[in-house]
């Protein structure tokens, strides 16, 4: 089945540790995205990538980093510089410019 | 900066009541508009989308939305809600430029439908 796989679904980490969230898609989409979802704030864009080896900062990129070495993969690292990392993280992809996004099931990160 | 406003954060309805969720955006260019839904414990999925043409668009599960360009609005409607419509609803606008596809989301509206 085609889709977007995020892992892990739940993750607990101590303050000061970097964490990498995985996102893989087999939809052959060019564009991939990372959003953060907090209650009452909707989804906020962290990073997006239109093609391999290229990515752009979204609205809340500080404290996060990404890479796009393969079309299928767009991992997100939550660094120790992110002041409030506890959140629900959503990965998405889209087939073209100005098209709809397809979402993964999300990863919930809790920093203790 | 582009933004999307959803007027109601929480809506409570009884089954068979009519639903209208407001969405306004601020973006002066050509827009693509979307409504997504997130059922409890499930991933976000597309309800409907507007790219061009007829400003009244129909989506899945009996939902529809009307694009009113002069009002920068894209309100979601359903004539008669069901308990299974309990979910969080997000309006989004594509504000990308230079060929980039970039969706900006509203804060969401939590809908609770009581039997």
mmCIF file of C-alpha atoms in Angstrom:
data_model
loop_
_atom_site.group_PDB
_atom_site.id
_atom_site.type_symbol
_atom_site.label_atom_id
_atom_site.label_comp_id
_atom_site.label_asym_id
_atom_site.label_seq_id
_atom_site.Cartn_x
_atom_site.Cartn_y
_atom_site.Cartn_z
ATOM 1 C CA UNK A 1 0.000 0.000 0.000
ATOM 2 C CA UNK A 2 1.253 3.486 -0.832
ATOM 3 C CA UNK A 3 1.604 5.928 1.975
ATOM 4 C CA UNK A 4 3.698 7.854 4.431
ATOM 5 C CA UNK A 5 5.313 6.086 7.359
ATOM 6 C CA UNK A 6 6.475 7.976 10.400
ATOM 7 C CA UNK A 7 8.456 6.432 13.209
ATOM 8 C CA UNK A 8 8.476 6.163 16.077
ATOM 9 C CA UNK A 9 4.841 6.878 16.995
ATOM 10 C CA UNK A 10 5.774 7.772 20.563
ATOM 11 C CA UNK A 11 9.113 8.969 21.818
ATOM 12 C CA UNK A 12 10.340 10.067 25.226
ATOM 13 C CA UNK A 13 13.614 11.889 25.661
ATOM 14 C CA UNK A 14 15.458 13.795 28.295
ATOM 15 C CA UNK A 15 16.139 17.505 27.977
ATOM 16 C CA UNK A 16 19.311 18.286 26.088
ATOM 17 C CA UNK A 17 19.192 15.241 23.829
ATOM 18 C CA UNK A 18 18.830 15.459 20.077
ATOM 19 C CA UNK A 19 16.076 13.334 18.584
ATOM 20 C CA UNK A 20 15.538 12.247 14.978
ATOM 21 C CA UNK A 21 12.073 11.465 13.634
ATOM 22 C CA UNK A 22 11.816 9.340 10.546
ATOM 23 C CA UNK A 23 9.528 9.949 7.578
ATOM 24 C CA UNK A 24 9.407 7.666 4.535
ATOM 25 C CA UNK A 25 7.022 7.823 1.588
ATOM 26 C CA UNK A 26 6.458 5.418 -1.289
ATOM 27 C CA UNK A 27 4.081 7.672 -3.209
ATOM 28 C CA UNK A 28 6.815 8.933 -5.544
ATOM 29 C CA UNK A 29 6.059 12.487 -4.445
ATOM 30 C CA UNK A 30 8.650 15.169 -5.035
ATOM 31 C CA UNK A 31 7.734 17.447 -2.134
ATOM 32 C CA UNK A 32 7.878 16.602 1.565
ATOM 33 C CA UNK A 33 7.030 18.611 4.683
ATOM 34 C CA UNK A 34 7.280 18.637 8.446
ATOM 35 C CA UNK A 35 4.584 20.269 10.567
ATOM 36 C CA UNK A 36 4.233 20.632 14.281
ATOM 37 C CA UNK A 37 0.753 20.376 15.839
ATOM 38 C CA UNK A 38 0.006 21.941 19.217
ATOM 39 C CA UNK A 39 -3.464 22.215 20.806
ATOM 40 C CA UNK A 40 -5.205 25.409 19.750
ATOM 41 C CA UNK A 41 -2.451 26.385 17.308
ATOM 42 C CA UNK A 42 -3.183 24.153 14.370
ATOM 43 C CA UNK A 43 -0.315 22.974 12.214
ATOM 44 C CA UNK A 44 2.795 25.069 11.850
ATOM 45 C CA UNK A 45 5.333 24.457 9.112
ATOM 46 C CA UNK A 46 8.839 23.561 10.248
ATOM 47 C CA UNK A 47 10.652 22.661 7.015
ATOM 48 C CA UNK A 48 9.734 21.679 3.489
ATOM 49 C CA UNK A 49 11.568 20.207 0.556
ATOM 50 C CA UNK A 50 10.569 20.369 -3.085
ATOM 51 C CA UNK A 51 13.341 18.150 -4.450
ATOM 52 C CA UNK A 52 16.216 16.021 -3.283
ATOM 53 C CA UNK A 53 19.106 17.932 -1.703
ATOM 54 C CA UNK A 54 17.020 21.072 -1.358
ATOM 55 C CA UNK A 55 14.905 22.257 1.571
ATOM 56 C CA UNK A 56 13.485 25.496 2.895
ATOM 57 C CA UNK A 57 12.758 26.801 6.369
ATOM 58 C CA UNK A 58 9.152 27.113 7.332
ATOM 59 C CA UNK A 59 7.671 29.400 9.962
ATOM 60 C CA UNK A 60 9.188 27.729 13.038
ATOM 61 C CA UNK A 61 12.500 26.211 11.887
ATOM 62 C CA UNK A 62 14.599 27.305 14.871
ATOM 63 C CA UNK A 63 15.906 24.326 16.824
ATOM 64 C CA UNK A 64 15.174 21.849 14.030
ATOM 65 C CA UNK A 65 17.204 20.421 11.170
ATOM 66 C CA UNK A 66 16.377 18.220 8.175
ATOM 67 C CA UNK A 67 18.047 16.426 5.306
ATOM 68 C CA UNK A 68 16.771 15.210 1.951
ATOM 69 C CA UNK A 69 19.303 12.788 0.536
ATOM 70 C CA UNK A 70 16.704 10.507 -1.040
ATOM 71 C CA UNK A 71 13.358 11.251 -2.626
ATOM 72 C CA UNK A 72 11.605 8.845 -0.280
ATOM 73 C CA UNK A 73 13.038 10.082 2.986
ATOM 74 C CA UNK A 74 12.873 13.356 4.939
ATOM 75 C CA UNK A 75 14.080 12.909 8.539
ATOM 76 C CA UNK A 76 13.624 15.665 11.110
ATOM 77 C CA UNK A 77 16.065 16.242 13.966
ATOM 78 C CA UNK A 78 14.782 18.045 17.019
ATOM 79 C CA UNK A 79 17.893 19.537 18.554
ATOM 80 C CA UNK A 80 18.589 20.570 22.116
ATOM 81 C CA UNK A 81 18.253 24.182 20.925
ATOM 82 C CA UNK A 82 14.485 23.754 20.463
ATOM 83 C CA UNK A 83 13.044 25.409 23.562
ATOM 84 C CA UNK A 84 9.714 23.608 23.667
ATOM 85 C CA UNK A 85 10.074 20.329 21.782
ATOM 86 C CA UNK A 86 7.182 18.390 23.323
ATOM 87 C CA UNK A 87 4.608 18.214 20.522
ATOM 88 C CA UNK A 88 2.944 16.116 17.861
ATOM 89 C CA UNK A 89 4.968 16.077 14.635
ATOM 90 C CA UNK A 90 3.389 15.422 11.250
ATOM 91 C CA UNK A 91 5.154 14.564 8.020
ATOM 92 C CA UNK A 92 3.458 15.102 4.674
ATOM 93 C CA UNK A 93 4.158 14.833 0.978
ATOM 94 C CA UNK A 94 2.638 16.189 -2.203
ATOM 95 C CA UNK A 95 2.935 15.233 -5.848
ATOM 96 C CA UNK A 96 3.256 18.679 -7.366
ATOM 97 C CA UNK A 97 3.372 22.365 -6.761
ATOM 98 C CA UNK A 98 0.206 23.865 -5.277
ATOM 99 C CA UNK A 99 -1.375 20.468 -4.672
ATOM 100 C CA UNK A 100 -2.895 18.714 -1.717
ATOM 101 C CA UNK A 101 -0.789 17.200 1.029
ATOM 102 C CA UNK A 102 -0.905 13.599 2.172
ATOM 103 C CA UNK A 103 -0.106 13.061 5.828
ATOM 104 C CA UNK A 104 1.505 10.385 7.919
ATOM 105 C CA UNK A 105 0.072 9.275 11.264
ATOM 106 C CA UNK A 106 2.410 11.462 13.263
ATOM 107 C CA UNK A 107 5.038 11.116 15.970
ATOM 108 C CA UNK A 108 4.395 12.291 19.498
ATOM 109 C CA UNK A 109 7.546 13.528 21.217
ATOM 110 C CA UNK A 110 7.646 14.095 24.950
ATOM 111 C CA UNK A 111 10.700 15.666 26.503
ATOM 112 C CA UNK A 112 11.034 15.008 30.208
ATOM 113 C CA UNK B 1 2.519 37.290 6.217
ATOM 114 C CA UNK B 2 -0.107 34.891 5.026
ATOM 115 C CA UNK B 3 -2.513 33.620 7.654
ATOM 116 C CA UNK B 4 -5.649 31.547 8.022
ATOM 117 C CA UNK B 5 -8.291 32.285 10.657
ATOM 118 C CA UNK B 6 -10.859 29.819 11.870
ATOM 119 C CA UNK B 7 -13.461 31.642 13.906
ATOM 120 C CA UNK B 8 -14.766 28.836 16.070
ATOM 121 C CA UNK B 9 -12.372 26.819 18.185
ATOM 122 C CA UNK B 10 -15.007 24.525 19.652
ATOM 123 C CA UNK B 11 -18.437 23.704 18.283
ATOM 124 C CA UNK B 12 -20.994 21.437 19.930
ATOM 125 C CA UNK B 13 -24.011 20.244 17.962
ATOM 126 C CA UNK B 14 -26.737 17.681 18.211
ATOM 127 C CA UNK B 15 -27.155 15.088 15.492
ATOM 128 C CA UNK B 16 -29.091 16.368 12.447
ATOM 129 C CA UNK B 17 -28.146 19.980 13.138
ATOM 130 C CA UNK B 18 -26.619 21.999 10.339
ATOM 131 C CA UNK B 19 -22.949 22.915 10.435
ATOM 132 C CA UNK B 20 -21.023 25.906 9.177
ATOM 133 C CA UNK B 21 -17.377 26.442 10.080
ATOM 134 C CA UNK B 22 -15.822 29.749 9.159
ATOM 135 C CA UNK B 23 -12.455 30.197 7.477
ATOM 136 C CA UNK B 24 -10.842 33.422 6.323
ATOM 137 C CA UNK B 25 -7.404 33.842 4.819
ATOM 138 C CA UNK B 26 -5.113 36.728 4.120
ATOM 139 C CA UNK B 27 -3.272 36.296 0.860
ATOM 140 C CA UNK B 28 -3.569 38.460 -2.181
ATOM 141 C CA UNK B 29 -2.442 36.054 -4.846
ATOM 142 C CA UNK B 30 -3.998 33.058 -6.514
ATOM 143 C CA UNK B 31 -5.017 30.591 -3.865
ATOM 144 C CA UNK B 32 -5.727 26.927 -3.568
ATOM 145 C CA UNK B 33 -7.934 26.168 -0.559
ATOM 146 C CA UNK B 34 -8.408 23.011 1.463
ATOM 147 C CA UNK B 35 -10.349 21.563 4.346
ATOM 148 C CA UNK B 36 -8.765 18.684 6.230
ATOM 149 C CA UNK B 37 -10.303 16.554 8.958
ATOM 150 C CA UNK B 38 -8.642 14.674 11.802
ATOM 151 C CA UNK B 39 -10.854 12.021 13.406
ATOM 152 C CA UNK B 40 -9.856 10.909 16.909
ATOM 153 C CA UNK B 41 -6.750 8.755 16.699
ATOM 154 C CA UNK B 42 -6.472 9.016 12.941
ATOM 155 C CA UNK B 43 -4.254 10.930 10.538
ATOM 156 C CA UNK B 44 -5.251 14.093 8.752
ATOM 157 C CA UNK B 45 -7.234 13.491 5.604
ATOM 158 C CA UNK B 46 -8.545 15.726 2.870
ATOM 159 C CA UNK B 47 -12.244 16.650 2.966
ATOM 160 C CA UNK B 48 -12.323 18.869 -0.085
ATOM 161 C CA UNK B 49 -10.295 21.342 -2.103
ATOM 162 C CA UNK B 50 -10.749 24.342 -4.342
ATOM 163 C CA UNK B 51 -8.344 25.140 -7.160
ATOM 164 C CA UNK B 52 -10.482 26.988 -9.710
ATOM 165 C CA UNK B 53 -13.887 26.968 -11.392
ATOM 166 C CA UNK B 54 -17.161 26.542 -9.525
ATOM 167 C CA UNK B 55 -16.706 28.231 -6.143
ATOM 168 C CA UNK B 56 -19.030 25.718 -4.493
ATOM 169 C CA UNK B 57 -17.070 22.523 -4.018
ATOM 170 C CA UNK B 58 -18.364 19.216 -2.748
ATOM 171 C CA UNK B 59 -16.239 16.838 -0.745
ATOM 172 C CA UNK B 60 -16.541 13.521 0.981
ATOM 173 C CA UNK B 61 -19.178 12.556 3.536
ATOM 174 C CA UNK B 62 -21.660 15.231 2.461
ATOM 175 C CA UNK B 63 -19.431 18.215 3.179
ATOM 176 C CA UNK B 64 -19.261 21.244 0.917
ATOM 177 C CA UNK B 65 -17.460 24.588 0.974
ATOM 178 C CA UNK B 66 -17.966 27.881 -0.772
ATOM 179 C CA UNK B 67 -15.126 30.104 -1.926
ATOM 180 C CA UNK B 68 -16.073 33.783 -1.775
ATOM 181 C CA UNK B 69 -13.146 35.678 -3.226
ATOM 182 C CA UNK B 70 -14.394 39.127 -2.212
ATOM 183 C CA UNK B 71 -14.590 38.019 1.401
ATOM 184 C CA UNK B 72 -11.395 35.929 1.395
ATOM 185 C CA UNK B 73 -13.493 33.142 2.839
ATOM 186 C CA UNK B 74 -13.858 29.396 2.389
ATOM 187 C CA UNK B 75 -16.531 28.243 4.837
ATOM 188 C CA UNK B 76 -17.293 24.577 5.365
ATOM 189 C CA UNK B 77 -20.894 23.373 5.548
ATOM 190 C CA UNK B 78 -22.905 20.233 6.104
ATOM 191 C CA UNK B 79 -26.717 20.235 6.186
ATOM 192 C CA UNK B 80 -27.096 17.500 8.784
ATOM 193 C CA UNK B 81 -24.256 16.296 10.993
ATOM 194 C CA UNK B 82 -23.820 12.823 12.420
ATOM 195 C CA UNK B 83 -22.118 11.584 15.555
ATOM 196 C CA UNK B 84 -19.333 10.233 13.333
ATOM 197 C CA UNK B 85 -18.488 13.789 12.240
ATOM 198 C CA UNK B 86 -16.931 14.410 15.638
ATOM 199 C CA UNK B 87 -13.411 15.475 14.737
ATOM 200 C CA UNK B 88 -11.073 18.423 14.385
ATOM 201 C CA UNK B 89 -11.347 20.398 11.165
ATOM 202 C CA UNK B 90 -8.557 22.452 9.625
ATOM 203 C CA UNK B 91 -8.760 25.028 6.882
ATOM 204 C CA UNK B 92 -5.608 25.558 4.799
ATOM 205 C CA UNK B 93 -4.462 27.827 2.009
ATOM 206 C CA UNK B 94 -1.649 27.229 -0.419
ATOM 207 C CA UNK B 95 0.534 30.284 -0.164
ATOM 208 C CA UNK B 96 3.529 29.038 -2.054
ATOM 209 C CA UNK B 97 5.454 31.167 -4.465
ATOM 210 C CA UNK B 98 8.238 30.566 -6.916
ATOM 211 C CA UNK B 99 6.943 27.083 -7.578
ATOM 212 C CA UNK B 100 6.958 26.022 -3.932
ATOM 213 C CA UNK B 101 3.911 24.266 -2.518
ATOM 214 C CA UNK B 102 3.411 25.602 1.010
ATOM 215 C CA UNK B 103 0.196 25.084 2.961
ATOM 216 C CA UNK B 104 -0.678 27.417 5.815
ATOM 217 C CA UNK B 105 -3.187 25.975 8.285
ATOM 218 C CA UNK B 106 -5.690 27.558 10.595
ATOM 219 C CA UNK B 107 -5.793 26.759 14.302
ATOM 220 C CA UNK B 108 -8.513 24.175 13.829
ATOM 221 C CA UNK B 109 -12.091 23.742 15.034
ATOM 222 C CA UNK B 110 -13.028 20.894 17.328
ATOM 223 C CA UNK B 111 -16.517 19.628 16.545
ATOM 224 C CA UNK B 112 -18.400 17.459 19.018
ATOM 225 C CA UNK B 113 -21.678 15.951 17.832
ATOM 226 C CA UNK B 114 -24.000 14.563 20.477
ATOM 227 C CA UNK B 115 -26.505 11.819 19.673
#
